[in-house]
Coordinates of C-alpha atoms in Angstrom, one line a residue:
Chain A
M3 CA 71.5 200.7 98.6
A4 CA 72.6 199.0 95.4
D5 CA 72.9 195.8 95.3
Q6 CA 75.8 195.0 93.2
R7 CA 78.6 192.4 94.4
K8 CA 80.8 190.5 92.5
P9 CA 81.0 186.7 92.4
D10 CA 84.6 185.5 93.3
D11 CA 86.3 184.7 90.2
H12 CA 88.6 182.8 92.0
L13 CA 86.1 180.5 93.2
V14 CA 85.0 179.8 89.7
E15 CA 88.3 179.1 88.4
L16 CA 89.2 176.7 91.5
M17 CA 86.2 175.0 90.6
V18 CA 86.1 174.5 87.0
G19 CA 89.8 172.8 88.1
Y20 CA 88.2 170.6 90.6
Q21 CA 85.9 170.0 87.7
K22 CA 88.9 168.9 85.6
G23 CA 90.0 166.2 88.0
N24 CA 92.4 168.8 89.4
M25 CA 92.1 167.9 93.5
N26 CA 94.1 170.8 94.9
D27 CA 92.1 173.0 93.3
F28 CA 89.7 171.5 95.8
T29 CA 91.8 171.7 98.7
L30 CA 92.1 175.1 98.1
L31 CA 88.7 175.5 97.4
Y32 CA 87.9 173.9 101.2
G33 CA 90.2 176.1 102.5
E34 CA 88.7 179.2 101.3
L35 CA 85.2 177.9 102.1
E36 CA 85.9 176.0 105.8
Q37 CA 84.9 179.0 107.6
P38 CA 82.2 180.8 106.0
L39 CA 80.3 177.2 105.0
K40 CA 80.4 176.2 109.1
R41 CA 79.2 180.1 109.7
Y42 CA 76.6 179.5 108.1
L43 CA 75.9 175.6 109.8
W44 CA 75.8 177.6 112.6
T45 CA 72.3 179.1 112.2
F46 CA 71.1 175.6 112.2
V47 CA 73.0 173.8 114.7
R48 CA 75.0 175.0 117.6
D49 CA 76.8 171.7 118.5
G50 CA 80.6 172.3 117.2
A51 CA 80.3 169.0 116.5
T52 CA 77.7 168.3 114.3
V53 CA 78.9 171.6 112.3
D54 CA 82.0 169.4 111.5
D55 CA 79.4 166.4 110.6
L56 CA 77.7 168.3 108.3
L57 CA 80.6 170.2 106.9
Q58 CA 82.2 167.0 105.6
T59 CA 78.7 165.4 104.9
T60 CA 78.1 168.7 102.7
F61 CA 81.5 168.0 101.2
L62 CA 81.0 164.9 100.5
Q63 CA 77.3 165.9 98.2
V64 CA 80.0 168.9 96.9
H65 CA 81.8 165.7 95.5
R66 CA 78.9 163.6 94.0
A67 CA 77.2 166.4 92.5
R68 CA 80.2 168.1 91.5
H69 CA 79.3 168.1 87.6
T70 CA 75.9 170.2 88.2
Y71 CA 77.9 173.3 88.7
Q72 CA 78.0 175.1 85.6
P73 CA 80.9 177.7 85.4
P74 CA 80.4 180.7 84.7
R75 CA 77.6 180.7 87.3
P76 CA 79.7 182.3 90.5
V77 CA 80.3 179.3 92.9
K78 CA 78.4 180.3 96.3
P79 CA 75.1 180.1 96.5
W80 CA 75.2 176.9 94.3
L81 CA 77.4 175.7 97.4
Y82 CA 75.1 177.5 99.9
A83 CA 72.7 175.5 98.9
I84 CA 73.8 172.9 99.1
T85 CA 74.6 172.9 102.9
R86 CA 71.3 174.6 103.2
H87 CA 69.9 171.1 101.6
V88 CA 72.2 169.1 104.4
A89 CA 71.5 171.0 107.8
L90 CA 68.1 171.0 107.1
M91 CA 67.5 167.4 106.2
H92 CA 70.1 166.1 109.2
L93 CA 67.4 169.0 111.3
R94 CA 64.1 166.4 109.5
G95 CA 65.8 163.8 110.6
A96 CA 66.7 164.5 114.3
R97 CA 63.1 165.1 114.4
R98 CA 61.7 162.4 113.2
R99 CA 64.4 160.8 115.8
K100 CA 63.1 162.9 118.3
E101 CA 66.8 163.7 119.1
S102 CA 67.3 166.9 121.8
V103 CA 69.5 169.3 119.4
A104 CA 72.3 170.3 121.3
Q105 CA 72.9 173.8 122.1
E106 CA 76.6 175.5 122.8
S107 CA 77.2 178.8 123.0
L108 CA 78.0 180.8 120.0
P109 CA 81.4 180.2 118.5
E110 CA 83.6 183.6 117.9
I111 CA 82.2 184.4 115.1
P112 CA 81.5 188.2 113.5
V113 CA 78.1 189.6 113.6
P114 CA 76.4 191.9 111.0
P115 CA 78.4 195.4 111.2
E116 CA 74.5 196.8 110.8
V117 CA 73.6 195.0 113.9
E118 CA 77.4 195.7 115.8
S119 CA 76.5 198.8 117.3
L120 CA 73.5 197.6 119.2
G121 CA 75.3 196.2 122.2
D122 CA 78.2 194.2 123.0
R123 CA 79.3 191.0 121.4
A124 CA 77.2 188.8 123.6
L125 CA 74.2 190.7 123.6
V126 CA 74.2 191.0 119.7
R127 CA 74.8 187.0 119.2
K128 CA 72.1 186.4 122.1
L129 CA 69.8 188.9 120.0
L130 CA 70.6 187.3 116.8
L131 CA 69.8 183.4 118.0
E132 CA 65.9 184.6 119.0
L133 CA 65.2 185.9 115.6
P134 CA 63.3 183.3 112.8
R135 CA 66.0 180.9 111.6
P136 CA 64.7 181.9 108.3
A137 CA 65.6 185.9 109.8
Q138 CA 69.0 184.6 111.3
E139 CA 70.2 182.8 107.6
V140 CA 69.3 186.0 105.4
L141 CA 71.5 188.1 108.1
T142 CA 74.5 185.5 107.8
L143 CA 74.4 185.0 104.0
H144 CA 74.1 188.5 103.2
H145 CA 75.4 190.6 105.9
M146 CA 78.2 188.1 107.0
L147 CA 78.9 186.0 104.2
G148 CA 78.6 189.2 101.9
L149 CA 76.1 187.1 99.3
S150 CA 73.7 190.0 97.4
F151 CA 70.1 189.5 98.2
E152 CA 69.8 187.9 94.1
E153 CA 72.4 184.8 95.3
V154 CA 70.3 184.7 98.6
G155 CA 66.9 184.4 97.0
R156 CA 68.4 181.7 94.7
I157 CA 69.4 179.9 97.8
M158 CA 66.6 179.7 99.6
G159 CA 64.1 179.8 97.5
I160 CA 62.6 183.3 97.2
S161 CA 62.7 186.8 95.8
A162 CA 65.9 188.7 96.0
G163 CA 62.6 191.5 97.5
A164 CA 61.6 189.2 99.6
A165 CA 65.4 188.6 101.2
K166 CA 65.7 192.3 100.9
V167 CA 62.7 192.3 103.1
R168 CA 63.3 190.0 106.0
S169 CA 66.6 190.8 106.7
H170 CA 65.4 194.5 106.4
R171 CA 62.3 193.2 109.1
A172 CA 65.1 190.8 111.4
L173 CA 67.4 194.4 111.8
K174 CA 64.4 196.5 113.0
V175 CA 63.3 193.6 115.1
L176 CA 67.3 193.2 116.8
R177 CA 67.1 197.3 117.5
E178 CA 63.7 197.2 118.8
R179 CA 65.1 195.0 120.9
A180 CA 68.3 195.9 121.7
A181 CA 66.8 199.1 122.8
E182 CA 64.0 197.3 124.9
L183 CA 67.2 195.7 126.9
D184 CA 68.7 199.2 127.5
V185 CA 65.5 200.6 129.0
K186 CA 65.3 197.6 131.3
E187 CA 68.9 198.0 132.7
Q188 CA 68.7 201.9 132.9
V189 CA 65.3 200.8 135.2
Chain B
M28 CA 95.0 178.9 101.3
S29 CA 95.8 175.1 101.8
A30 CA 94.2 173.1 104.3
Q31 CA 93.6 169.6 105.9
L32 CA 90.5 167.8 104.5
P33 CA 88.7 165.1 106.6
D34 CA 89.3 162.0 106.2
A35 CA 85.9 160.6 104.5
V36 CA 86.1 163.1 102.3
Q37 CA 90.2 162.9 101.3
K38 CA 89.0 159.1 101.0
A39 CA 86.1 159.8 98.7
I40 CA 88.2 162.6 96.3
E41 CA 90.9 159.7 96.3
R42 CA 88.4 157.1 94.9
D43 CA 87.2 159.2 92.2
H44 CA 88.5 162.4 91.2
R45 CA 88.5 162.0 87.4
A46 CA 87.4 165.1 85.2
V47 CA 83.3 165.6 85.0
R48 CA 81.5 167.5 82.1
P49 CA 79.6 170.2 83.9
L50 CA 75.7 170.1 83.1
P51 CA 74.8 171.9 79.8
P52 CA 73.4 174.7 79.8
L53 CA 69.6 174.7 80.8
W54 CA 68.2 175.4 77.2
R55 CA 70.4 172.4 75.8
R56 CA 68.5 170.6 78.7
T57 CA 65.3 172.5 77.5
L58 CA 65.9 171.6 73.8
A59 CA 65.9 167.7 74.7
V60 CA 62.3 168.0 76.0
V61 CA 61.4 169.8 72.6
I62 CA 63.0 167.5 70.4
V63 CA 60.8 164.1 72.6
A64 CA 57.8 166.4 72.3
L65 CA 58.0 167.3 68.6
A66 CA 58.9 163.2 68.1
L67 CA 55.9 162.4 70.2
L68 CA 53.1 164.0 68.3
A69 CA 55.0 163.3 65.0
A70 CA 54.4 159.6 65.5
V71 CA 50.9 159.8 66.8
L72 CA 50.4 161.4 63.6
V73 CA 51.3 158.9 61.9
T74 CA 50.5 155.7 64.1
H75 CA 46.9 157.3 65.1
K76 CA 43.8 158.5 63.4
L77 CA 43.0 162.1 63.8
R78 CA 39.8 163.7 65.8
P79 CA 37.1 163.6 63.2
D80 CA 36.0 166.9 63.8
L81 CA 39.5 168.2 63.0
P82 CA 38.5 169.9 59.8
I83 CA 35.6 171.9 61.2
L84 CA 37.5 173.2 63.9
S85 CA 39.3 176.4 63.6
F86 CA 43.0 176.1 63.2
W87 CA 43.3 178.1 66.4
I88 CA 40.8 175.4 68.2
G89 CA 43.1 172.2 66.3
W90 CA 46.6 172.8 65.7
G91 CA 46.9 176.3 68.1
A92 CA 45.5 174.3 70.8
T93 CA 48.0 171.7 70.5
A94 CA 51.1 173.6 70.3
I95 CA 50.0 176.5 72.8
E96 CA 49.9 172.9 75.5
L97 CA 53.2 171.8 74.1
L98 CA 54.6 175.1 74.5
A99 CA 53.5 175.7 78.1
G100 CA 54.1 171.5 79.1
I101 CA 57.7 172.5 77.6
L102 CA 58.2 175.4 79.5
L103 CA 57.1 173.6 83.1
V104 CA 59.9 171.1 82.2
G105 CA 62.4 173.3 81.9
L106 CA 61.1 174.8 85.2
A107 CA 61.7 171.5 86.5
L108 CA 64.7 171.1 85.0
R109 CA 65.9 174.3 86.4
E110 CA 64.6 173.9 89.8
S111 CA 67.0 170.5 89.9
V112 CA 70.6 172.5 89.9
P113 CA 71.5 174.0 93.3
G114 CA 71.3 177.2 94.1
Q115 CA 69.0 178.0 90.7
A116 CA 65.7 177.6 93.3
L117 CA 62.6 178.9 92.0
T118 CA 60.7 181.3 94.6
T119 CA 57.1 179.9 95.9
S120 CA 55.4 183.0 93.9
T121 CA 57.1 181.4 90.3
I122 CA 56.6 178.2 90.8
V123 CA 52.2 178.5 91.7
L124 CA 51.6 181.1 89.0
A125 CA 53.7 179.0 86.9
V126 CA 51.2 176.0 87.0
A127 CA 48.0 178.3 87.5
A128 CA 48.7 179.7 83.9
A129 CA 49.5 176.5 82.5
M130 CA 46.7 174.8 84.4
A131 CA 44.4 178.2 83.3
A132 CA 45.8 177.3 79.2
N133 CA 44.5 173.8 79.3
G134 CA 40.8 175.3 80.5
L135 CA 41.1 177.6 78.2
V136 CA 41.1 174.9 75.3
A137 CA 39.0 172.8 76.9
L138 CA 36.5 175.4 77.1
A139 CA 37.1 177.1 73.5
T140 CA 36.7 173.2 71.8
W141 CA 33.5 173.2 73.2
I142 CA 31.7 176.1 72.1
G143 CA 33.7 175.7 68.9
T144 CA 32.1 172.1 67.9
H145 CA 29.2 172.5 68.9
Q146 CA 28.6 169.2 70.2
A147 CA 25.9 167.3 71.9
P148 CA 26.4 167.1 75.4
M149 CA 28.4 163.5 75.8
G150 CA 29.1 163.9 79.5
L151 CA 32.2 161.8 80.8
H152 CA 31.8 158.9 78.0
G153 CA 35.0 156.8 77.2
G154 CA 36.6 158.4 79.9
S155 CA 38.8 156.0 81.3
M156 CA 40.6 155.2 78.0
C157 CA 41.4 159.0 77.1
L158 CA 43.0 159.2 81.2
R159 CA 44.8 156.2 80.2
N160 CA 45.6 157.5 76.6
E161 CA 47.0 160.5 78.2
L162 CA 49.2 158.6 80.8
V163 CA 50.8 156.3 78.0
I164 CA 51.7 158.8 75.4
S165 CA 53.3 161.0 78.7
I166 CA 55.9 157.9 79.3
P167 CA 58.5 159.0 76.8
A168 CA 58.2 162.8 78.8
V169 CA 58.0 162.0 81.5
L170 CA 61.1 159.1 81.6
L171 CA 63.0 161.7 79.5
T172 CA 62.4 164.3 82.3
V173 CA 63.3 161.7 85.3
F174 CA 66.5 161.2 83.8
L175 CA 67.5 165.0 83.1
V176 CA 66.5 165.4 87.1
L177 CA 68.4 163.0 87.8
R178 CA 71.5 164.0 86.3
A179 CA 71.2 167.1 88.3
L180 CA 71.0 167.3 92.3
P181 CA 66.9 168.2 92.5
L182 CA 67.3 169.5 96.2
R183 CA 63.3 170.1 96.8
P184 CA 62.5 167.0 94.4
C185 CA 58.9 166.9 95.4
I186 CA 58.3 170.9 93.7
V187 CA 60.8 169.2 90.7
G188 CA 57.9 166.1 90.5
L189 CA 55.3 168.3 90.9
L190 CA 56.2 170.3 87.7
G191 CA 57.7 168.0 85.8
G192 CA 54.8 165.9 86.8
A193 CA 52.4 168.6 85.7
G194 CA 54.8 169.9 82.3
A195 CA 55.1 165.9 80.9
G196 CA 50.7 166.2 81.6
L197 CA 50.3 169.2 79.2
V198 CA 52.6 167.9 76.4
A199 CA 50.1 164.1 76.5
D200 CA 47.3 166.6 76.4
G201 CA 48.0 168.9 73.8
I202 CA 48.6 165.7 71.8
N203 CA 45.9 164.2 73.0
H204 CA 43.8 167.3 71.7
L205 CA 44.5 166.0 68.2
L206 CA 43.3 162.5 69.1
C207 CA 40.0 162.9 71.3
P208 CA 36.4 162.8 69.9
V209 CA 34.8 163.9 72.3
S210 CA 34.7 168.3 73.1
D211 CA 32.4 167.6 76.3
L212 CA 33.7 169.8 78.5
R213 CA 33.0 167.5 81.6
H214 CA 35.0 164.8 79.9
V215 CA 37.4 166.9 79.3
L216 CA 38.2 168.7 82.5
V217 CA 37.4 165.5 84.7
W218 CA 40.0 162.7 82.6
H219 CA 42.3 165.0 80.5
T220 CA 42.7 167.5 82.8
G221 CA 42.4 164.7 85.7
A222 CA 45.1 163.2 83.5
I223 CA 47.2 166.2 84.8
F224 CA 46.8 166.2 87.8
V225 CA 47.4 162.2 88.5
L226 CA 50.8 162.9 86.6
M227 CA 51.6 166.1 89.0
A228 CA 50.4 164.1 91.9
I229 CA 52.7 160.9 90.8
G230 CA 55.9 163.6 90.3
W231 CA 55.3 164.9 93.7
L232 CA 55.2 161.4 95.1
A233 CA 58.0 160.7 93.6
G234 CA 59.9 163.1 94.9
R235 CA 59.2 162.4 98.4
V236 CA 60.2 158.7 98.2
W237 CA 63.0 160.0 96.9
E238 CA 63.8 163.0 99.2
L239 CA 63.0 160.6 101.8
S240 CA 65.5 157.6 100.7
R241 CA 67.8 160.6 100.9
S242 CA 67.3 161.3 104.7
V243 CA 70.8 162.1 105.8

């Protein structure tokens, strides 16, 4: 399948306006990206309060580093890379402090259409959580948030091919697990 | 779509919402490294005596080897600068391949010079001086790399440090190749190539320290 998704031009315009000091553009950017970033952060932490904290830290980091965005490059890979970094730093810090991570149930977020047919939403979400985090990340970024494999690779430091393979394998594992559960239920 | 900003974000933006100039493109940042490398080369040529056997070395083993090492070093620094911009992460294979190719080029230069000069074996003679020279020569390149990297936002500072250290080290080694009169392979591999590894290690460690200091 061809992987040709266009960058969001309006996000580029907002980002350029923000770099020029237009606060309104920042507010619009925040409004547009708040939910997708939260969805992405849910692949790292399972606690709503922490997700909110990390989102705030992300935007503070974005503000400090706003000059590092280079128009007309797509905004999302730049932003998701910063978000990922903030989340990984948080996980590393929590591990060092030996904090236990709260586990809340996932919020009502959409699941990839490719796996929606595998079962009801609760089951699909449960199966998604069983996947290793890198696989969850690829599925979230590509299938749920609409980034191209090229962009996913640039965020995660892997090649577009590797991102594609991870996504393919993750979907395969999900299908197999769903089939397994289906068989068990029938028995 | 409008949204309610969290308090901390709102305050941070109110404190500082001046216009910022976006980071220059990669080629322009790398060009700064090219200029510093050439200026370093020119300064060393003016202030130091070149190796006495340079006239008998073939052009490629003498000046050509220096050019190859400078180019490899600048490319590595360029990769470090790219990696230091969010969303431009390099793949592991690119990093490994780039460092391996640069070190292979360094090894080939050492081997070709050793074969080309027919010098009597001199062992590890005068090594610490060469190590010191390379580290001193690399200082301007290291400082410029650090400055350019810190202007951006390295999300994997250890990798940036490793690439930047290797790049600055290769630039220094390329210049030192025109100065050091010892071609013995053991001397070159231990002290010259060793200096590059020392700079890589320093870069990696500096990245690690920076990363720990910024942990959430």
